[in-house]
Coordinates of C-alpha atoms and ligand atoms in Angstrom, one line a residue:
M1 CA -3.6 -8.6 -20.6
K2 CA 0.0 -6.8 -18.7
V3 CA 0.5 -3.6 -17.5
A4 CA 2.8 -2.3 -15.5
C5 CA 2.3 1.1 -13.0
I6 CA 5.2 4.1 -12.7
T7 CA 4.8 6.1 -9.6
L8 CA 6.2 9.3 -9.2
G9 CA 6.1 11.7 -6.2
C10 CA 4.8 11.4 -3.2
R11 CA 3.9 8.2 0.0
T12 CA 0.1 9.0 -0.9
N13 CA 1.0 8.7 -5.1
Q14 CA 2.6 4.9 -3.7
H15 CA -0.2 4.5 -1.8
D16 CA -2.7 5.4 -4.8
T17 CA -0.8 3.2 -7.9
A18 CA -0.6 0.5 -4.7
E19 CA -4.8 0.9 -5.0
M20 CA -4.7 1.1 -9.2
Q21 CA -2.7 -2.2 -9.2
T22 CA -4.9 -4.5 -6.5
L23 CA -8.0 -3.1 -8.6
L24 CA -5.7 -4.4 -12.1
E25 CA -5.3 -7.8 -10.0
K26 CA -8.5 -8.4 -8.8
E27 CA -10.1 -7.7 -13.2
G28 CA -6.7 -10.4 -14.2
F29 CA -4.4 -7.6 -15.1
V30 CA -1.1 -9.2 -14.6
M31 CA 1.3 -6.4 -13.2
V32 CA 4.8 -5.7 -14.9
N33 CA 7.9 -4.1 -13.8
Q34 CA 7.9 -0.6 -15.8
R35 CA 10.9 -1.6 -17.4
E36 CA 9.7 -4.7 -18.8
K37 CA 6.9 -4.5 -22.9
A38 CA 3.5 -4.5 -21.3
D39 CA 0.1 -4.1 -22.9
A40 CA -1.2 -1.0 -21.5
Y41 CA 0.9 1.5 -18.5
V42 CA -0.6 3.5 -15.6
I43 CA 1.7 7.1 -14.9
N44 CA 1.0 8.1 -11.5
T45 CA 2.4 11.1 -12.3
C46 CA 3.8 14.7 -9.7
T47 CA 3.7 18.2 -10.1
V48 CA 5.4 19.1 -7.0
T49 CA 8.4 20.9 -9.1
Q50 CA 9.4 21.5 -12.1
K51 CA 11.9 18.5 -12.2
S52 CA 8.6 16.2 -11.3
D53 CA 6.7 17.5 -14.2
T54 CA 9.6 16.8 -17.1
S55 CA 9.9 13.3 -14.9
S56 CA 6.2 12.7 -15.8
R57 CA 6.5 13.6 -19.5
Q58 CA 9.9 11.3 -19.9
A59 CA 7.7 8.9 -18.4
V60 CA 5.4 8.7 -21.4
K61 CA 8.6 8.1 -23.9
K62 CA 9.7 5.4 -21.9
S63 CA 7.0 3.2 -22.2
L64 CA 6.1 4.3 -25.6
E65 CA 10.2 2.9 -26.2
L66 CA 9.2 -0.2 -24.3
N67 CA 6.2 -1.0 -26.6
P68 CA 5.0 1.9 -29.3
D69 CA 1.6 -0.3 -29.7
A70 CA 0.8 0.2 -26.0
L71 CA -2.2 2.0 -24.3
V72 CA -0.6 4.8 -22.3
V73 CA -2.7 6.1 -18.8
F74 CA -1.5 9.6 -17.3
T75 CA -2.8 10.1 -13.5
G76 CA -2.1 11.7 -10.8
C77 CA -1.8 15.5 -9.9
Y78 CA 0.6 16.5 -13.2
A79 CA -2.7 15.0 -15.5
Q80 CA -5.2 16.6 -12.1
L81 CA -3.9 20.9 -13.0
N82 CA -3.0 20.2 -16.5
P83 CA -5.7 17.5 -18.6
E84 CA -5.6 19.6 -21.9
E85 CA -1.5 19.9 -21.7
A86 CA -1.7 16.1 -20.9
A87 CA -3.9 15.2 -23.9
A88 CA -1.6 17.0 -26.2
L89 CA 1.4 14.4 -25.0
P90 CA 2.2 12.2 -28.4
G91 CA 1.3 9.0 -27.5
L92 CA -1.3 9.4 -24.4
D93 CA -4.5 7.6 -24.6
L94 CA -6.4 8.5 -21.1
V95 CA -5.8 11.1 -18.8
L96 CA -7.7 10.7 -15.4
G97 CA -7.4 12.4 -12.8
N98 CA -6.6 12.1 -9.2
A99 CA -10.3 11.5 -7.6
D100 CA -11.4 8.9 -10.5
K101 CA -7.9 6.5 -10.4
L102 CA -10.3 3.0 -8.7
E103 CA -12.0 3.4 -11.8
I104 CA -8.7 2.4 -14.0
A105 CA -9.5 -1.5 -14.2
K106 CA -12.9 -1.0 -15.5
L107 CA -11.9 2.0 -18.0
L108 CA -8.9 -0.1 -19.1
K109 CA -11.3 -3.6 -19.5
A110 CA -12.8 -1.7 -21.8
K111 CA -10.6 0.4 -23.5
L112 CA -8.4 -3.2 -23.9
R113 CA -11.2 -4.6 -25.5
L114 CA -10.8 -3.3 -28.9
W115 CA -7.6 -1.7 -28.9
K116 CA -5.6 -0.2 -31.3
K117 CA -3.7 3.1 -30.6
S118 CA -5.3 6.2 -32.0
E119 CA -4.7 10.0 -32.2
I120 CA -7.5 10.3 -29.3
T121 CA -6.5 10.8 -25.9
E122 CA -9.5 10.8 -23.6
I123 CA -9.9 12.6 -20.0
V124 CA -12.1 11.3 -17.3
M125 CA -11.6 13.4 -14.7
S126 CA -14.3 14.9 -11.8
D127 CA -14.6 18.2 -10.5
I128 CA -12.4 17.0 -7.2
H129 CA -13.1 20.4 -5.1
K130 CA -16.8 18.7 -4.9
K131 CA -17.9 17.4 -1.9
R132 CA -16.6 13.6 -2.1
I133 CA -16.4 10.9 0.0
F134 CA -12.8 9.1 0.2
R135 CA -12.5 5.6 1.1
T136 CA -8.6 3.7 0.8
I137 CA -9.6 0.3 -0.8
P138 CA -7.3 -3.2 1.6
V139 CA -4.1 -3.6 -0.3
K140 CA -1.6 -5.9 0.5
S141 CA 1.2 -5.0 -1.8
F142 CA 3.6 -1.6 -2.5
Q143 CA 5.5 -2.3 -5.3
G144 CA 8.9 -4.7 -3.7
I145 CA 8.7 -1.9 -0.7
T146 CA 8.7 -3.7 2.5
K147 CA 6.4 -0.9 4.2
A148 CA 3.3 -0.4 3.5
F149 CA 1.6 3.2 3.8
I150 CA -2.0 3.5 4.3
K151 CA -3.4 7.0 2.9
V152 CA -5.9 8.1 6.1
Q153 CA -6.9 11.4 4.6
T154 CA -7.0 14.0 1.0
G155 CA -7.0 17.1 0.4
C156 CA -5.8 20.0 2.1
N157 CA -7.3 23.5 3.6
E158 CA -4.7 25.1 3.6
K159 CA -3.7 28.0 1.1
C160 CA 0.2 27.9 1.1
S161 CA 1.7 30.3 -2.0
F162 CA 4.1 27.9 -3.0
C163 CA 1.9 25.1 -3.3
T164 CA 0.1 23.2 -6.0
V165 CA -0.6 19.5 -4.8
V166 CA -3.6 22.0 -2.6
R167 CA -5.1 22.3 -6.4
A168 CA -4.5 18.8 -7.6
R169 CA -5.9 17.4 -4.1
G170 CA -9.0 19.6 -3.3
K171 CA -10.4 19.6 0.2
S172 CA -9.4 17.6 2.8
V173 CA -11.4 14.7 3.6
S174 CA -10.8 12.0 5.8
D175 CA -11.0 8.1 5.7
N176 CA -13.6 6.5 8.1
R177 CA -11.4 4.8 11.3
G178 CA -13.5 1.8 10.5
N179 CA -12.4 1.0 6.8
I180 CA -8.4 2.6 8.2
L181 CA -7.8 -0.1 10.7
N182 CA -9.5 -2.7 8.5
N183 CA -6.9 -2.1 5.7
I184 CA -4.6 -2.2 8.2
Q185 CA -5.2 -5.3 10.1
E186 CA -5.2 -6.9 6.4
A187 CA -1.5 -5.3 5.5
I188 CA -0.1 -6.4 9.2
N189 CA -2.6 -10.1 8.0
A190 CA -0.4 -9.6 4.6
D191 CA 2.7 -9.9 7.1
F192 CA 3.8 -6.1 6.8
K193 CA 6.0 -5.0 9.4
E194 CA 5.5 -1.3 9.1
I195 CA 2.4 0.8 7.8
T196 CA 3.5 4.1 7.5
L197 CA 0.3 6.8 7.5
T198 CA 0.1 9.2 4.9
G199 CA -1.6 11.8 3.8
I200 CA -1.8 15.4 1.5
N201 CA -2.4 16.8 5.3
L202 CA -1.7 14.3 7.8
G203 CA -2.4 15.9 11.2
T204 CA -5.8 17.0 9.3
W205 CA -7.4 13.3 9.6
G206 CA -10.9 13.9 11.9
M207 CA -11.1 17.6 11.4
D208 CA -14.2 17.1 8.9
T209 CA -15.8 14.0 11.0
G210 CA -15.2 15.9 14.9
E211 CA -12.4 13.6 15.6
T212 CA -8.4 14.0 16.2
F213 CA -5.3 12.4 14.6
S214 CA -4.4 10.7 18.0
S215 CA -7.7 8.7 18.4
L216 CA -6.6 7.8 15.4
V217 CA -3.3 6.7 16.3
Q218 CA -4.4 4.9 19.8
D219 CA -6.8 2.5 17.8
I220 CA -4.4 1.7 15.2
I221 CA -1.1 0.4 18.0
Q222 CA -4.8 -1.5 20.0
L223 CA -4.5 -3.5 16.5
P224 CA -3.0 -7.5 16.8
G225 CA 0.3 -8.4 15.4
D226 CA 3.6 -8.1 15.1
F227 CA 4.2 -4.3 13.1
R228 CA 4.7 -0.6 13.8
V229 CA 3.2 2.1 13.1
R230 CA 5.4 5.5 11.2
L231 CA 4.0 8.8 10.7
S232 CA 4.4 10.1 7.6
S233 CA 5.2 14.3 6.8
I234 CA 3.2 15.8 9.5
N235 CA 2.6 19.7 10.3
P236 CA 3.6 21.4 13.4
M237 CA 0.3 22.5 14.1
E238 CA -1.5 19.5 13.6
I239 CA 0.7 17.9 16.7
D240 CA -0.6 17.9 20.1
N241 CA 0.0 16.3 23.8
D242 CA -1.7 13.0 22.9
L243 CA 0.1 12.6 19.6
I244 CA 3.3 13.6 21.4
R245 CA 2.4 11.7 24.4
L246 CA 2.0 8.0 22.6
I247 CA 4.7 8.4 20.7
A248 CA 6.9 8.8 23.4
E249 CA 5.3 6.1 25.7
T250 CA 4.5 3.2 22.6
E251 CA 7.4 1.2 21.2
K252 CA 4.9 0.3 18.8
I253 CA 4.8 4.0 17.1
C254 CA 8.7 5.5 15.6
S255 CA 10.3 8.2 17.4
H256 CA 10.0 9.5 14.7
L257 CA 8.9 13.3 13.4
H258 CA 9.1 14.3 9.7
I259 CA 7.5 18.1 10.9
P260 CA 7.9 20.9 7.4
L261 CA 9.9 24.1 8.3
Q262 CA 10.1 25.5 4.8
S263 CA 12.2 28.6 6.4
G264 CA 12.6 30.3 10.0
D265 CA 12.4 33.7 8.8
N266 CA 8.7 35.0 9.7
K267 CA 8.3 37.2 7.0
I268 CA 9.0 34.3 4.7
L269 CA 6.3 32.5 6.1
K270 CA 4.1 34.9 6.4
Q271 CA 4.6 35.1 2.0
M272 CA 4.5 31.9 1.4
R273 CA 0.9 31.8 4.0
R274 CA 2.4 29.3 6.6
N275 CA -0.1 28.3 9.4
Y276 CA 2.8 29.0 11.7
N277 CA 5.7 31.4 12.4
R278 CA 8.8 30.4 14.1
E279 CA 8.2 30.7 17.3
Q280 CA 5.4 28.5 17.7
Y281 CA 7.4 25.5 15.9
I282 CA 9.8 26.1 18.2
E283 CA 7.5 25.4 20.9
V284 CA 6.1 22.3 19.1
I285 CA 9.6 20.9 18.7
H286 CA 10.6 21.0 21.8
R287 CA 7.7 19.9 23.4
A288 CA 8.8 16.9 21.2
V289 CA 12.1 16.7 22.1
N290 CA 11.6 16.7 25.6
A291 CA 9.3 14.3 25.9
I292 CA 10.5 11.3 23.0
P293 CA 14.1 10.5 23.8
N294 CA 16.2 10.3 21.2
V295 CA 13.0 11.1 18.6
G296 CA 14.6 11.0 15.0
L297 CA 13.7 15.2 13.8
G298 CA 13.4 16.0 9.9
A299 CA 11.9 18.6 7.9
D300 CA 11.7 19.9 4.7
V301 CA 13.4 23.0 4.0
I302 CA 12.6 25.4 0.4
V303 CA 16.0 28.5 0.0
G304 CA 15.2 31.1 -2.2
F305 CA 12.0 32.1 -2.2
P306 CA 10.8 35.2 -2.9
G307 CA 11.9 37.6 -1.1
E308 CA 14.2 35.6 1.4
T309 CA 17.2 38.6 1.7
D310 CA 20.5 36.9 3.6
A311 CA 18.6 37.9 6.9
A312 CA 16.5 36.2 6.3
F313 CA 17.8 32.7 5.1
E314 CA 20.5 33.2 8.4
N315 CA 17.4 32.9 10.7
T316 CA 16.9 29.5 8.5
R317 CA 20.2 28.9 8.8
K318 CA 20.6 29.3 12.3
L319 CA 16.9 28.0 13.3
I320 CA 18.4 24.3 11.7
E321 CA 21.4 24.8 13.7
E322 CA 19.7 25.1 16.7
L323 CA 17.1 22.8 16.5
P324 CA 18.4 18.9 17.1
F325 CA 17.1 17.7 13.0
S326 CA 18.8 14.7 12.2
Y327 CA 17.8 15.1 8.5
L328 CA 16.7 17.3 6.2
H329 CA 15.0 17.3 2.7
V330 CA 16.2 20.6 1.3
F331 CA 14.2 22.3 -1.4
S332 CA 15.3 25.7 -4.1
Y333 CA 12.2 27.3 -4.8
S334 CA 11.1 26.9 -8.1
P335 CA 7.6 28.9 -9.6
R336 CA 5.0 26.7 -10.1
R337 CA 2.3 27.5 -12.7
G338 CA -0.8 28.4 -10.7
T339 CA 0.1 29.0 -6.8
E340 CA 0.1 32.6 -5.5
A341 CA 4.1 33.1 -5.7
N342 CA 4.5 32.6 -9.2
D343 CA 3.4 36.0 -9.0
Y344 CA 5.5 37.4 -7.0
K345 CA 8.9 38.2 -8.3
D346 CA 11.5 35.6 -8.4
D347 CA 14.1 37.8 -6.7
I348 CA 16.6 35.2 -5.9
P349 CA 19.4 34.2 -8.5
G350 CA 20.2 30.6 -9.0
N351 CA 23.8 30.7 -8.2
I352 CA 22.4 32.4 -4.6
K353 CA 19.9 30.0 -4.4
K354 CA 22.6 26.8 -5.3
E355 CA 24.8 28.1 -2.7
R356 CA 22.2 28.3 0.0
N357 CA 21.2 25.2 -0.5
K358 CA 24.8 23.5 -0.1
I359 CA 25.1 25.6 3.2
L360 CA 22.5 23.9 4.4
T361 CA 22.9 20.4 2.8
Q362 CA 26.8 20.6 4.4
L363 CA 24.9 22.0 7.8
I364 CA 23.3 18.5 7.9
K365 CA 25.5 16.3 6.8
E366 CA 27.1 18.1 9.8
K367 CA 23.6 17.2 12.7
G368 CA 22.9 14.1 11.0
L369 CA 26.5 12.8 11.6
E370 CA 26.6 14.2 14.8
F371 CA 22.6 12.0 15.5
R372 CA 24.1 9.2 14.4
N373 CA 27.9 9.4 16.7
K374 CA 25.5 9.3 19.3
S375 CA 23.8 6.5 19.0
L376 CA 26.5 3.8 18.8
N377 CA 26.8 1.4 21.4
T378 CA 23.0 1.5 21.7
I379 CA 20.4 -0.8 21.2
A380 CA 17.4 0.3 18.8
T381 CA 14.8 -2.1 16.6
V382 CA 15.4 -2.1 12.7
L383 CA 12.8 -3.4 9.7
I384 CA 14.6 -4.8 7.7
E385 CA 13.6 -4.5 3.7
N386 CA 13.2 -7.4 1.1
Q387 CA 16.0 -5.5 -0.8
R388 CA 19.7 -5.9 -0.4
D389 CA 22.0 -2.7 -0.3
K390 CA 22.5 -2.7 -4.7
N391 CA 26.5 -1.8 -3.6
N392 CA 27.9 -3.6 -0.8
G393 CA 24.8 -6.6 -1.2
K394 CA 24.1 -6.1 2.9
L395 CA 21.3 -5.5 4.5
K396 CA 19.2 -2.8 5.5
G397 CA 16.6 -0.8 6.7
H398 CA 16.4 2.2 9.4
T399 CA 15.7 2.4 13.3
D400 CA 12.6 3.5 14.6
N401 CA 14.0 6.9 14.7
Y402 CA 15.0 6.6 10.9
I403 CA 19.0 6.4 11.1
P404 CA 19.4 3.8 7.8
I405 CA 21.4 0.9 9.0
S406 CA 23.5 -1.4 6.9
L407 CA 24.2 -5.5 8.8
D408 CA 25.8 -8.8 7.4
G409 CA 23.7 -11.6 7.9
P410 CA 21.0 -14.6 6.0
D411 CA 17.8 -13.7 4.0
P412 CA 15.4 -15.1 6.5
L413 CA 16.1 -11.8 8.4
K414 CA 14.8 -9.4 6.0
N415 CA 10.8 -8.0 6.7
C416 CA 11.9 -9.2 10.2
L417 CA 11.7 -6.0 13.1
I418 CA 14.5 -7.2 14.8
P419 CA 17.1 -5.4 18.4
I420 CA 20.3 -4.6 16.8
T421 CA 23.4 -3.0 18.1
L422 CA 24.5 0.0 16.7
Q423 CA 28.7 -0.3 16.2
N424 CA 30.3 1.9 14.6
I425 CA 29.2 5.0 11.3
S426 CA 29.7 4.1 8.0
G427 CA 29.2 7.0 5.1
N428 CA 26.0 7.9 5.5
F429 CA 24.4 4.7 7.4
V430 CA 25.0 2.4 10.7
E431 CA 26.9 -0.5 10.9
G432 CA 24.3 -2.7 13.1
C433 CA 25.2 -5.9 15.0
V434 CA 22.1 -8.8 14.9
L435 CA 21.6 -9.0 18.6
S436 CA 22.5 -12.3 19.9
Ligands
SF4_1 S1 -0.1 22.6 4.2 FE1 0.8 23.2 1.9 S2 2.0 22.8 1.5 FE2 1.3 20.8 2.7 S3 -0.5 20.5 0.4 FE3 -1.4 21.6 1.8 S4 -1.7 24.2 0.7 FE4 0.0 22.1 0.5

């Protein structure tokens, strides 16, 4: 039986898909590409924006165009938050909760045994808010991606007013230290050279067990093998001095921090119910920049949040101008059902949101170029990805401080951590040359 998985959204969702694939392969299912005809399609959805909702629904249609008789599973955050609505989507057979994803192989096996497409859509969804044990399984492949995404924590205890994720993933719960170290060692043994630690609120790992995230990172870098660790998005108030010191002192951890900002205006941060203010955010960035040479800094920013006056937006624009960001993810605010902010008056017109998004996108383009220019004629370690650049056939990858690299070289360099010299700017990339 052939199964194809379609993943939308964050790295945590990508890890979830990798876990489901591992279990399906163990049960004898053959994993095929999402553009191929399959007996079953597993759509791991996202609901962070209206656009991700639309893409999730479209994935159902696309799957049924490939095989109208296929069994279609709808899981992930869209399914978790709107099970009834999902079940009403034409052609769907199973709606599966986020906390039930590891049941996928058993459920598919039972369903496919006497498979005949029917009008009835089954919903399998346990209460994600109930206290639960969270254990991940070792994963050996990530849909052709060169890096391994290892989920160490899920859920969140914050109440950001714009966020749907917290309702779709439940309370913050950590995986067990021993299990994480074992899963990472398995990924290293499976020849993954870069381990990206991920979670819904990554830095809160250990808060439910009286441990610290930095102590976990300390243990991970002791593991034997040729690999490096990259942190995915981490909130400012969870970055302690131990973590900054570890990143500064250890080549095994990438000098890269992605620290969501969302807004640079205190009044807006309050309405967003973020757990920090502008001054606290700046203090964290200064601590990191002063300790970690050439650190790559990224952030998420929302423009057009309800009540964002010109002055409030200017506070955000100015903060971004002042801090040494090298890239940004800029989102235009869209109200999300079931969030507190959905009841706020969405009073920023679409053209203003667009204009503000354009201003920040242009600003970060200049700052990103400045950051890449500063890196020229230096040496950095890059992980060469398995896929060549579709446009120019060159090898590509990222430095530890997250500069996108393009270089000429033979296939044996793929999936290797190699030292290169950064030579010249080429669009969003830096042309590199393998150190001889
Ligand atoms: S920290 Fe805020 S934005 Fe992030 S998952 Fe938690 S509630 Fe959502």
